[in-house]
Coordinates of C-alpha atoms and ligand atoms in Angstrom, one line a residue:
X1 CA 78.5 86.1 93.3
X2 CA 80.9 85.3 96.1
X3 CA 80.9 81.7 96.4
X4 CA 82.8 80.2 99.1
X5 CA 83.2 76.9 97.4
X6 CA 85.4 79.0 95.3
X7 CA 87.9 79.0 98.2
X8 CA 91.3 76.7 98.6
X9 CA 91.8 75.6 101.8
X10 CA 94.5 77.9 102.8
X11 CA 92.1 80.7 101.5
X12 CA 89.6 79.5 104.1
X13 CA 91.7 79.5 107.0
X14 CA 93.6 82.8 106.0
X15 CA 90.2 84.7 105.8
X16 CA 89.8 82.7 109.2
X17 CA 93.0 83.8 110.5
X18 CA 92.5 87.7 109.3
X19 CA 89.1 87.9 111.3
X20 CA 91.0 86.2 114.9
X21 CA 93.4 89.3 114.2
X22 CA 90.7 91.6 113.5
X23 CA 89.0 90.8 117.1
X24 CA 92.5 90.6 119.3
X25 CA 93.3 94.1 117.8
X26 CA 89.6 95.2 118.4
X27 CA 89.3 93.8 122.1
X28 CA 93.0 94.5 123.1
X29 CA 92.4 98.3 121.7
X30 CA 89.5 98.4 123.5
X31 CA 90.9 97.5 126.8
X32 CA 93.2 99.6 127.1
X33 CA 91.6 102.7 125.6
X34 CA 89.1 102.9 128.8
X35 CA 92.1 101.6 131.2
X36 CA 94.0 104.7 130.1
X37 CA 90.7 107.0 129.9
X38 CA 91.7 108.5 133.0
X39 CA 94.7 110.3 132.3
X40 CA 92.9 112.4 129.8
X41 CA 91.1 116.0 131.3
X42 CA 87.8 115.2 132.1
X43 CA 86.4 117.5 128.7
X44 CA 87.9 114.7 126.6
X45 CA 87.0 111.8 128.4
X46 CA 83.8 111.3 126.2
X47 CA 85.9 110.9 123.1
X48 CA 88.3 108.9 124.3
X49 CA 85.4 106.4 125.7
X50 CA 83.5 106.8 122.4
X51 CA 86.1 105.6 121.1
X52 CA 87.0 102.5 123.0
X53 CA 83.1 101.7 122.4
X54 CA 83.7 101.8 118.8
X55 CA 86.6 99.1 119.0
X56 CA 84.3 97.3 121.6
X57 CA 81.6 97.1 119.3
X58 CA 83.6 95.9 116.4
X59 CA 85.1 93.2 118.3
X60 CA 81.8 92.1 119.3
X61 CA 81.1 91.8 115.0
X62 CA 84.1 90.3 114.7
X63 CA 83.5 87.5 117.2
X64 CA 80.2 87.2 115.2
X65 CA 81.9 87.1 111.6
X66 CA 84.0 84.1 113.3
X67 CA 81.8 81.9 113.7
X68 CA 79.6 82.7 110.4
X69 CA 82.8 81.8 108.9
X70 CA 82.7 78.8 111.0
X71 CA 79.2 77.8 110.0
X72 CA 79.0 79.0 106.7
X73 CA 82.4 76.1 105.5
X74 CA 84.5 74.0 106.9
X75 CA 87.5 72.1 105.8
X76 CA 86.7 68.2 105.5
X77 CA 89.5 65.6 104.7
X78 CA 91.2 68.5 102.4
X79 CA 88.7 70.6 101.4
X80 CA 86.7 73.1 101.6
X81 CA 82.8 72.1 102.0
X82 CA 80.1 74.6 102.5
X83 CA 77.8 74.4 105.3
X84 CA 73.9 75.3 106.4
X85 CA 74.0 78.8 106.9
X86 CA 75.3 81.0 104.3
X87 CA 78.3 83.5 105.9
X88 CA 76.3 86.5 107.2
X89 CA 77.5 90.0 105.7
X90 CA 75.2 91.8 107.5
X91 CA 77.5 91.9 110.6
X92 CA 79.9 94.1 109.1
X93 CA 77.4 96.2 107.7
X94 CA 75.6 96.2 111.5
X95 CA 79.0 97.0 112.5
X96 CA 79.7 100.0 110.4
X97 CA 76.2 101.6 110.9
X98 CA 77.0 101.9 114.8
X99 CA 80.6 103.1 114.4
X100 CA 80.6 105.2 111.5
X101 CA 78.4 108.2 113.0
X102 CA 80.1 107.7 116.3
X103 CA 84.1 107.8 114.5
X104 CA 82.6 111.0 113.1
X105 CA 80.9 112.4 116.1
X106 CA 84.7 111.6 118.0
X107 CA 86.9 114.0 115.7
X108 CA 84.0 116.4 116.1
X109 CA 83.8 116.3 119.8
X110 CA 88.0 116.8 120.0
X111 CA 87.7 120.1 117.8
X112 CA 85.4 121.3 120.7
X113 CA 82.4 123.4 118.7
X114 CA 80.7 124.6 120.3
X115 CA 77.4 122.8 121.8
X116 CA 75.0 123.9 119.2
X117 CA 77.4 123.5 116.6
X118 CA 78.7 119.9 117.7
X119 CA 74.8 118.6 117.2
X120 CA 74.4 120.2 113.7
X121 CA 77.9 118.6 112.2
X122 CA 76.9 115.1 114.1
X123 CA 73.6 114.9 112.7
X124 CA 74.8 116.3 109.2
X125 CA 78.1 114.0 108.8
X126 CA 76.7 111.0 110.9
X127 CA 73.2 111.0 108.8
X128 CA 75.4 110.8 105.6
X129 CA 77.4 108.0 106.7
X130 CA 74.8 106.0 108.1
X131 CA 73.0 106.7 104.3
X132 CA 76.6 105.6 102.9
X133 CA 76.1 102.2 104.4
X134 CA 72.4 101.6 103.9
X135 CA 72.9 102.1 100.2
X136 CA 75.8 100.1 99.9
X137 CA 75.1 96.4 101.5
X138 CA 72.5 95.6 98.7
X139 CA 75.0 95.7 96.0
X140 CA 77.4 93.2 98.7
X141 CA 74.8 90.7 98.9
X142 CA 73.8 91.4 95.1
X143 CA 73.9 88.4 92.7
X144 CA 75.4 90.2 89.7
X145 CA 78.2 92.7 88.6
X146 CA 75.7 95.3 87.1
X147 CA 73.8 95.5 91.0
X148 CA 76.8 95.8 93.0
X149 CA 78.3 98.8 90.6
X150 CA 74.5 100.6 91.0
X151 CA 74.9 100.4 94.5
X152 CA 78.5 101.9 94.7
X153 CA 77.5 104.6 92.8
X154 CA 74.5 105.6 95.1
X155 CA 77.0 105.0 98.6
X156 CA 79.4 107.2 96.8
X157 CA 77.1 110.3 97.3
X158 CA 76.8 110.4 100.5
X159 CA 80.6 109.5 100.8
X160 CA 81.9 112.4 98.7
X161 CA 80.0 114.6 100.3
X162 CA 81.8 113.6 104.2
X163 CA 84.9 113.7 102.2
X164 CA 84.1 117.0 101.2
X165 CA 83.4 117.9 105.0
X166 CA 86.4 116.7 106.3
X167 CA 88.3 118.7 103.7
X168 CA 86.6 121.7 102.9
X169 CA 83.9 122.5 105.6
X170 CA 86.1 121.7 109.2
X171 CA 89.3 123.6 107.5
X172 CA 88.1 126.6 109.2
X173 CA 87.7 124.9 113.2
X174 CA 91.1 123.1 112.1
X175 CA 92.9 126.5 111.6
X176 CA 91.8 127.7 115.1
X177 CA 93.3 124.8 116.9
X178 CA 96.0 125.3 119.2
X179 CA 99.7 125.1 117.1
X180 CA 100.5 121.9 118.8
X181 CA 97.5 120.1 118.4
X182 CA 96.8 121.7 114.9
X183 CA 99.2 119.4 113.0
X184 CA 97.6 116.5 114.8
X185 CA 93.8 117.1 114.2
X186 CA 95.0 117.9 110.2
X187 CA 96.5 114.2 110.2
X188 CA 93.6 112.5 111.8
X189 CA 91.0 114.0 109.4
X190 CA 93.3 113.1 106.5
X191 CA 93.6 109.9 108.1
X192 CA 90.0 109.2 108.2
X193 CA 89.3 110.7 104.7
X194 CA 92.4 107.9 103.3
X195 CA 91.2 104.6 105.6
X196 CA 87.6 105.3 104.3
X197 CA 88.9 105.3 100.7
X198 CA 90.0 102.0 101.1
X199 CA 86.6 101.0 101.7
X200 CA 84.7 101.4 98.4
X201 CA 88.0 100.4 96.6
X202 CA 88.1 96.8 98.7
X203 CA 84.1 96.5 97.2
X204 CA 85.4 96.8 93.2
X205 CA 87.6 94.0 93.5
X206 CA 84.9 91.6 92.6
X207 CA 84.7 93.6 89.9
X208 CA 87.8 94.3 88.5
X209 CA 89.4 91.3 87.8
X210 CA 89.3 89.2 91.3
X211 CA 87.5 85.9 90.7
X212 CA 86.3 83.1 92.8
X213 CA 88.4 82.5 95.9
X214 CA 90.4 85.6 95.8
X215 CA 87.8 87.7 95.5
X216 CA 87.1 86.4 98.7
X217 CA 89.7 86.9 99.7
X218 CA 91.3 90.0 98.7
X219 CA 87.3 91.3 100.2
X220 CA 87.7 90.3 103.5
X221 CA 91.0 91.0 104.4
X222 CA 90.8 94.6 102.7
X223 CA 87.4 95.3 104.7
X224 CA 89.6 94.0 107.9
X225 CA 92.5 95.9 107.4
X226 CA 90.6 99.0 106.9
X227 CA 88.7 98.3 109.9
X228 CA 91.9 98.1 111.7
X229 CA 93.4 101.3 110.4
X230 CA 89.9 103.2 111.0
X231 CA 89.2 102.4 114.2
X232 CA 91.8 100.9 115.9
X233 CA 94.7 103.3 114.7
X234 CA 92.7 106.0 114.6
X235 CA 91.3 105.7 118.1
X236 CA 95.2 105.8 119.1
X237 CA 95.2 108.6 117.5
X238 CA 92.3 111.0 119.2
X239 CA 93.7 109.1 122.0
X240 CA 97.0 111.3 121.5
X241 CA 95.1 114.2 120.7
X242 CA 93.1 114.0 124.0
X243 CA 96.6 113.3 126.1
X244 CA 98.7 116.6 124.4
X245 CA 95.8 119.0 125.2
X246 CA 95.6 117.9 128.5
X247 CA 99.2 118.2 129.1
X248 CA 98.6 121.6 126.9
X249 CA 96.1 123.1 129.5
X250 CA 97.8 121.9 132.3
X251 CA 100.8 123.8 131.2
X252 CA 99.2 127.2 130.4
X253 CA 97.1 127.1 133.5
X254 CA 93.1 128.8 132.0
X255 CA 92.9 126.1 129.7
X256 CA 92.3 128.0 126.8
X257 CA 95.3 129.5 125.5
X258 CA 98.0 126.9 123.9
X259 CA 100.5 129.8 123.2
X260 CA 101.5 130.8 127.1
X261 CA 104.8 129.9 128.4
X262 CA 104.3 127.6 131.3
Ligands
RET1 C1 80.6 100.9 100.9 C2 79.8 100.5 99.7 C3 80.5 101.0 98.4 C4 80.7 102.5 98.4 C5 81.2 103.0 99.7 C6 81.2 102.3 100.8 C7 81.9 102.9 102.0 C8 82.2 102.4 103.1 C9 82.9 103.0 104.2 C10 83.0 102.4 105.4 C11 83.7 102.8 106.5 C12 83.7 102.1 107.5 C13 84.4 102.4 108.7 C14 84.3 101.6 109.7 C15 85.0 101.7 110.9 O1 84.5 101.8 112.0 C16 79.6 100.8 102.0 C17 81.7 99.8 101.1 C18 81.6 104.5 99.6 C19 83.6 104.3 104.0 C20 85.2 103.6 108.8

């Protein structure tokens, strides 16, 4: 259905050009969230290099989706010609699989469950996302219109139902955050729930009313952008959360209360 002989040459190398920026952000991230890991207490470090793997592992795909793209066409005396290998979707797909479950198992690690509690939620949330993904990438390699909306509709089960979670089901563990860190736990499951919306809106756009090359297109950057936002921004983010609850504890002293005047 996506056909990249569809594409005008400045589509080509714009798609090219959004994947390059996809893997500096990606790598750069990456660096400098294990750099700064450190200056974290130690009961956060794990998020905080979770987190850094996610961005490492998505600028590993991204490398990957490079040079598909560079395989799969090329531009010859104008144009855009297609080459041996078809470009490979399944590395985005590979890609969410492995980051999905662990984005999830991050903001669940900085609420700090407890032990027993942490497993159930990972296993629950990160079994539904990985479900998510499975059901989606046949209807992104699918051939038609009518297969690519059957398979949105299954990945939007599973979807709704982490939406749900992150709404509904951690309110409670969100209210019992320390004020200062309550406000910034709140924004980074909204965050989440809004940069995964983006997701199975960027997969419709085949489907309502992008065509040929800009379906390409407006595909590729969307999935990149939200990739950005979701892990890159968002790592930031936990990133932040992990730095004002050390500087929390550090001030109160026990490490426990967030209320006590240094
Ligand atoms: C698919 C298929 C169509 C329906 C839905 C989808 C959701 C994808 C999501 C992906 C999130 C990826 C992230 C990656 C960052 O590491 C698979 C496109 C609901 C939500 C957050």
């Amino acid at each position: 259905m996506l056909n990249l002989e569809t594409l005008s040459m400045d589509q080509y190398s714009f798609i090219a050009n959004a994947f390059s920026f996809g893997f500096a952000v990606m790598a750069s991230t990456t660096i400098f969230l294990w750099l700064m890991r450190s200056s974290v207490a130690p009961a956060y470090r794990m998020a905080v290099t979770i987190t850094g793997l996610v961005t490492a592992i998505a600028a590993y795909h991204y490398l990957q989706i490079m040079l598909s793209w560079d395989h799969a066409a090329s531009i010859q005396a104008g144009e855009v010609v297609t080459g041996d290998e078809p470009f490979n979707r399944a590395y985005r797909y590979v890609d969410w699989l492995l980051t999905v479950p662990l984005l999830l198992i991050e903001l669940i690690l900085v609420m700090k469950f407890t032990q027993q509690e942490t497993i159930n939620k990972s296993l629950k949330l990160g079994g539904a996302a990985a479900l998510m993904i499975i059901l989606g990438y046949p209807g992104e390699v699918a051939e038609t219109i009518g297969t690519r909306m059957i398979f949105w509709i299954l990945s939007m089960i599973p979807f709704l139902y982490i939406v749900y979670q992150l709404v509904i089901g951690l309110r409670e563990s969100i209210d019992k955050q320390p004020e200062n860190v309550k406000s910034l736990i709140n924004i980074a499951s909204y965050l989440v729930v809004a940069s995964w919306a983006f997701y199975p809106i960027v997969y419709l756009f085949p489907l309502v009313g992008f065509t040929g090359g800009s379906a390409i297109v407006a595909v590729e950057t969307g999935y990149t952008i939200a990739d950005i936002v979701a892990k890159a921004v968002f790592g930031l983010f936990i990133f932040t959360i992990a730095l004002r609850k050390t500087e929390d504890e550090g001030k109160s002293g026990s490490g426990t209360s967030a209320n006590k005047k240094a």
